[in-house]
Short mmCIF file of C-alpha atoms in Angstrom, two decimals:
data_model
loop_
_atom_site.label_atom_id
_atom_site.label_comp_id
_atom_site.label_asym_id
_atom_site.label_seq_id
_atom_site.Cartn_x
_atom_site.Cartn_y
_atom_site.Cartn_z
CA MET A 1 -5.65 43.86 57.81
CA LYS A 2 -8.54 46.35 56.05
CA SER A 3 -5.82 46.39 52.99
CA LEU A 4 -5.33 42.73 53.13
CA LYS A 5 -8.85 41.64 53.02
CA THR A 6 -9.44 44.45 50.13
CA LEU A 7 -6.51 42.78 47.83
CA VAL A 8 -7.48 39.13 48.80
CA SER A 9 -10.81 40.29 47.31
CA LEU A 10 -9.49 41.93 44.20
CA SER A 11 -7.75 39.27 43.66
CA ALA A 12 -10.58 36.63 43.86
CA LEU A 13 -12.30 38.97 41.79
CA ALA A 14 -9.82 38.95 38.82
CA VAL A 15 -9.37 35.19 39.12
CA CYS A 16 -13.33 34.86 38.89
CA MET A 17 -12.91 37.43 35.52
CA GLY A 18 -10.38 35.87 34.03
CA ALA A 19 -12.29 32.28 34.23
CA ALA A 20 -15.15 33.49 32.85
CA SER A 21 -13.08 34.63 29.70
CA MET A 22 -11.33 31.72 29.41
CA ALA A 23 -14.86 29.97 29.38
CA ASN A 24 -15.91 32.21 26.28
CA ALA A 25 -12.70 31.01 24.38
CA SER A 26 -13.48 28.11 21.50
CA THR A 27 -11.04 26.10 20.11
CA ILE A 28 -10.56 24.84 16.06
CA THR A 29 -10.82 21.72 15.26
CA PRO A 30 -9.09 20.06 13.40
CA ASN A 31 -5.61 20.57 14.87
CA PRO A 32 -2.98 20.81 14.42
CA THR A 33 -3.25 20.79 10.89
CA ALA A 34 -2.32 23.05 7.76
CA PHE A 35 -4.61 24.88 5.65
CA THR A 36 -5.28 26.04 3.07
CA THR A 37 -8.23 29.03 1.77
CA PRO A 38 -8.96 28.28 -2.11
CA GLY A 39 -11.48 30.65 -3.81
CA GLY A 40 -11.13 32.86 -1.15
CA THR A 41 -12.31 36.73 -1.88
CA ILE A 42 -11.33 39.75 -0.51
CA ALA A 43 -12.28 43.82 -1.16
CA VAL A 44 -9.70 46.49 0.02
CA SER A 45 -10.17 50.30 -0.02
CA SER A 46 -7.22 52.52 -0.32
CA PRO A 47 -5.88 55.99 -0.91
CA ALA A 48 -4.58 54.23 -3.97
CA SER A 49 -8.15 53.12 -5.08
CA LEU A 50 -9.46 56.53 -4.38
CA GLY A 51 -11.14 54.91 -1.30
CA ILE A 52 -13.12 52.71 -3.96
CA PRO A 53 -13.25 48.77 -3.01
CA VAL A 54 -11.22 46.82 -4.85
CA ASN A 55 -12.69 42.91 -5.29
CA CYS A 56 -9.86 40.31 -5.44
CA GLY A 57 -9.41 36.86 -4.81
CA ILE A 58 -6.98 35.40 -2.12
CA VAL A 59 -5.59 32.44 -0.40
CA PHE A 60 -4.15 32.16 2.81
CA THR A 61 -1.68 29.28 4.24
CA GLY A 62 -1.00 28.65 7.69
CA SER A 63 -1.44 26.19 10.39
CA VAL A 64 -4.16 25.37 13.34
CA ALA A 65 -1.84 25.17 16.51
CA ALA A 66 -2.32 21.84 18.81
CA GLY A 67 -5.18 22.38 20.93
CA GLY A 68 -7.02 24.34 18.55
CA ALA A 69 -6.19 27.70 20.50
CA SER A 70 -5.46 29.70 17.55
CA ALA A 71 -4.31 29.61 13.84
CA SER A 72 -1.37 30.88 12.10
CA ILE A 73 -1.73 32.52 9.07
CA THR A 74 1.75 32.45 7.30
CA GLY A 75 1.13 32.98 4.01
CA ALA A 76 -1.44 34.80 1.59
CA THR A 77 -1.60 35.07 -2.01
CA VAL A 78 -3.91 38.06 -3.28
CA THR A 79 -5.16 36.98 -7.40
CA GLY A 80 -6.99 39.47 -9.67
CA GLY A 81 -6.44 42.47 -12.32
CA GLY A 82 -5.80 45.71 -11.93
CA LEU A 83 -4.76 46.96 -8.14
CA CYS A 84 -5.35 43.26 -7.12
CA GLY A 85 -1.91 42.94 -8.11
CA VAL A 86 -0.39 45.46 -5.82
CA PRO A 87 -0.55 44.58 -2.21
CA VAL A 88 2.18 43.48 -0.42
CA LEU A 89 1.41 41.47 3.46
CA LEU A 90 3.36 42.59 5.94
CA GLY A 91 4.45 41.06 9.16
CA LEU A 92 3.40 37.51 8.40
CA PRO A 93 2.19 35.32 10.26
CA TRP A 94 -0.61 37.17 11.24
CA THR A 95 -2.83 35.07 14.36
CA LEU A 96 -6.22 34.11 14.14
CA THR A 97 -7.81 33.56 17.46
CA PRO A 98 -11.33 32.30 18.08
CA GLY A 99 -13.92 34.00 20.79
CA ALA A 100 -17.41 33.17 21.58
CA GLY A 101 -19.92 31.83 19.91
CA THR A 102 -23.39 31.06 19.82
CA SER A 103 -25.87 29.03 17.49
CA GLY A 104 -22.77 27.76 15.55
CA VAL A 105 -21.20 31.39 14.84
CA TYR A 106 -18.20 32.98 16.43
CA THR A 107 -16.60 35.88 16.83
CA GLY A 108 -12.91 36.10 16.64
CA THR A 109 -9.90 38.15 15.79
CA VAL A 110 -6.82 38.41 13.56
CA SER A 111 -3.86 40.36 14.79
CA GLY A 112 -0.81 41.15 13.63
CA VAL A 113 -2.63 42.64 9.87
CA ASN A 114 -0.94 44.67 7.65
CA PHE A 115 0.01 45.33 4.09
CA LYS A 116 0.92 48.21 1.64
CA ILE A 117 -0.59 49.04 -1.60
CA VAL A 118 1.96 51.03 -3.03
CA ASN A 119 2.06 52.98 0.79
CA ASP A 120 2.08 50.98 3.59
CA CYS A 121 -1.73 51.44 5.06
CA ALA A 122 -0.80 51.24 8.67
CA THR A 123 2.60 52.30 10.45
CA ALA A 124 2.11 49.26 13.01
CA PRO A 125 0.19 46.10 12.45
CA THR A 126 -3.63 45.84 13.39
CA THR A 127 -6.08 43.62 14.75
CA ILE A 128 -9.32 43.23 13.13
CA ASP A 129 -12.56 41.65 13.69
CA VAL A 130 -13.80 38.12 12.19
CA LYS A 131 -16.74 36.09 12.28
CA PHE A 132 -16.70 32.05 11.78
CA ASP A 133 -19.85 30.01 11.07
CA ASN A 134 -19.86 26.11 11.31
CA ALA A 135 -22.65 25.92 8.97
CA THR A 136 -20.37 27.47 6.18
CA HIS A 137 -17.39 27.29 7.39
CA ALA A 138 -16.85 30.37 6.45
CA LEU A 139 -14.30 33.45 8.38
CA THR A 140 -15.84 36.50 7.18
CA ILE A 141 -15.76 40.09 8.74
CA GLY A 142 -19.08 41.61 9.75
CA THR A 143 -18.38 45.20 9.23
CA ALA A 144 -15.60 47.04 7.17
CA GLN A 145 -12.00 46.87 9.31
CA THR A 146 -9.75 49.79 9.17
CA VAL A 147 -6.06 49.10 8.87
CA GLY A 148 -4.53 52.23 9.19
CA LYS A 149 -5.38 54.24 6.00
CA CYS A 150 -7.13 51.16 4.29
CA LYS A 151 -10.25 49.48 4.88
CA ILE A 152 -10.92 45.81 4.52
CA THR A 153 -14.67 45.87 3.17
CA ALA A 154 -15.21 42.30 2.76
CA LEU A 155 -13.94 39.10 3.52
CA ASN A 156 -14.85 35.59 2.64
CA VAL A 157 -12.77 32.56 2.85
CA THR A 158 -13.31 29.02 3.50
CA PRO A 159 -10.52 26.77 5.31
CA SER A 160 -9.59 23.61 3.85
CA PRO A 161 -9.40 20.94 5.62
CA GLN A 162 -12.79 23.15 6.69
CA PHE A 163 -12.61 24.30 10.27
CA THR A 164 -15.13 23.57 13.11
CA LEU A 165 -15.56 26.12 16.22
CA ASN A 166 -16.28 24.34 19.13
CA PRO A 167 -16.89 26.24 22.82
#
């Protein structure tokens, strides 16, 4: 009987924790919709750049899922001279999932991220942390994000049509 009470208590705790985490999730509007990120910028360091960040342009394309729980990044074009012509993005689509936010600034993740610059950066896809600001409608990173032997040191893209995240 005691083990049954413990099981019921643990189950109730798990349900409450799941409900609390769902309450922190955000949604993207407009949805569903296709988007692009014209004029975006990215900086990446890699062994090919001797660890020095290389600044490039980047345009993502994708779509926001119905209901806005996530967005799928289905394509990307890196622009600029020098090493900017070398990267190959791997494993698309990548998934953007919004998280919690306060004062119009939200956290989130992009999962499935991998690319190669001469050689593969990582042996498997990774998840990076991102931020979204409703005031600027920009998706950025707060700190450098490691993808195997490479690092995304800066990212600034603005989806068109403009995204807004809602709690």
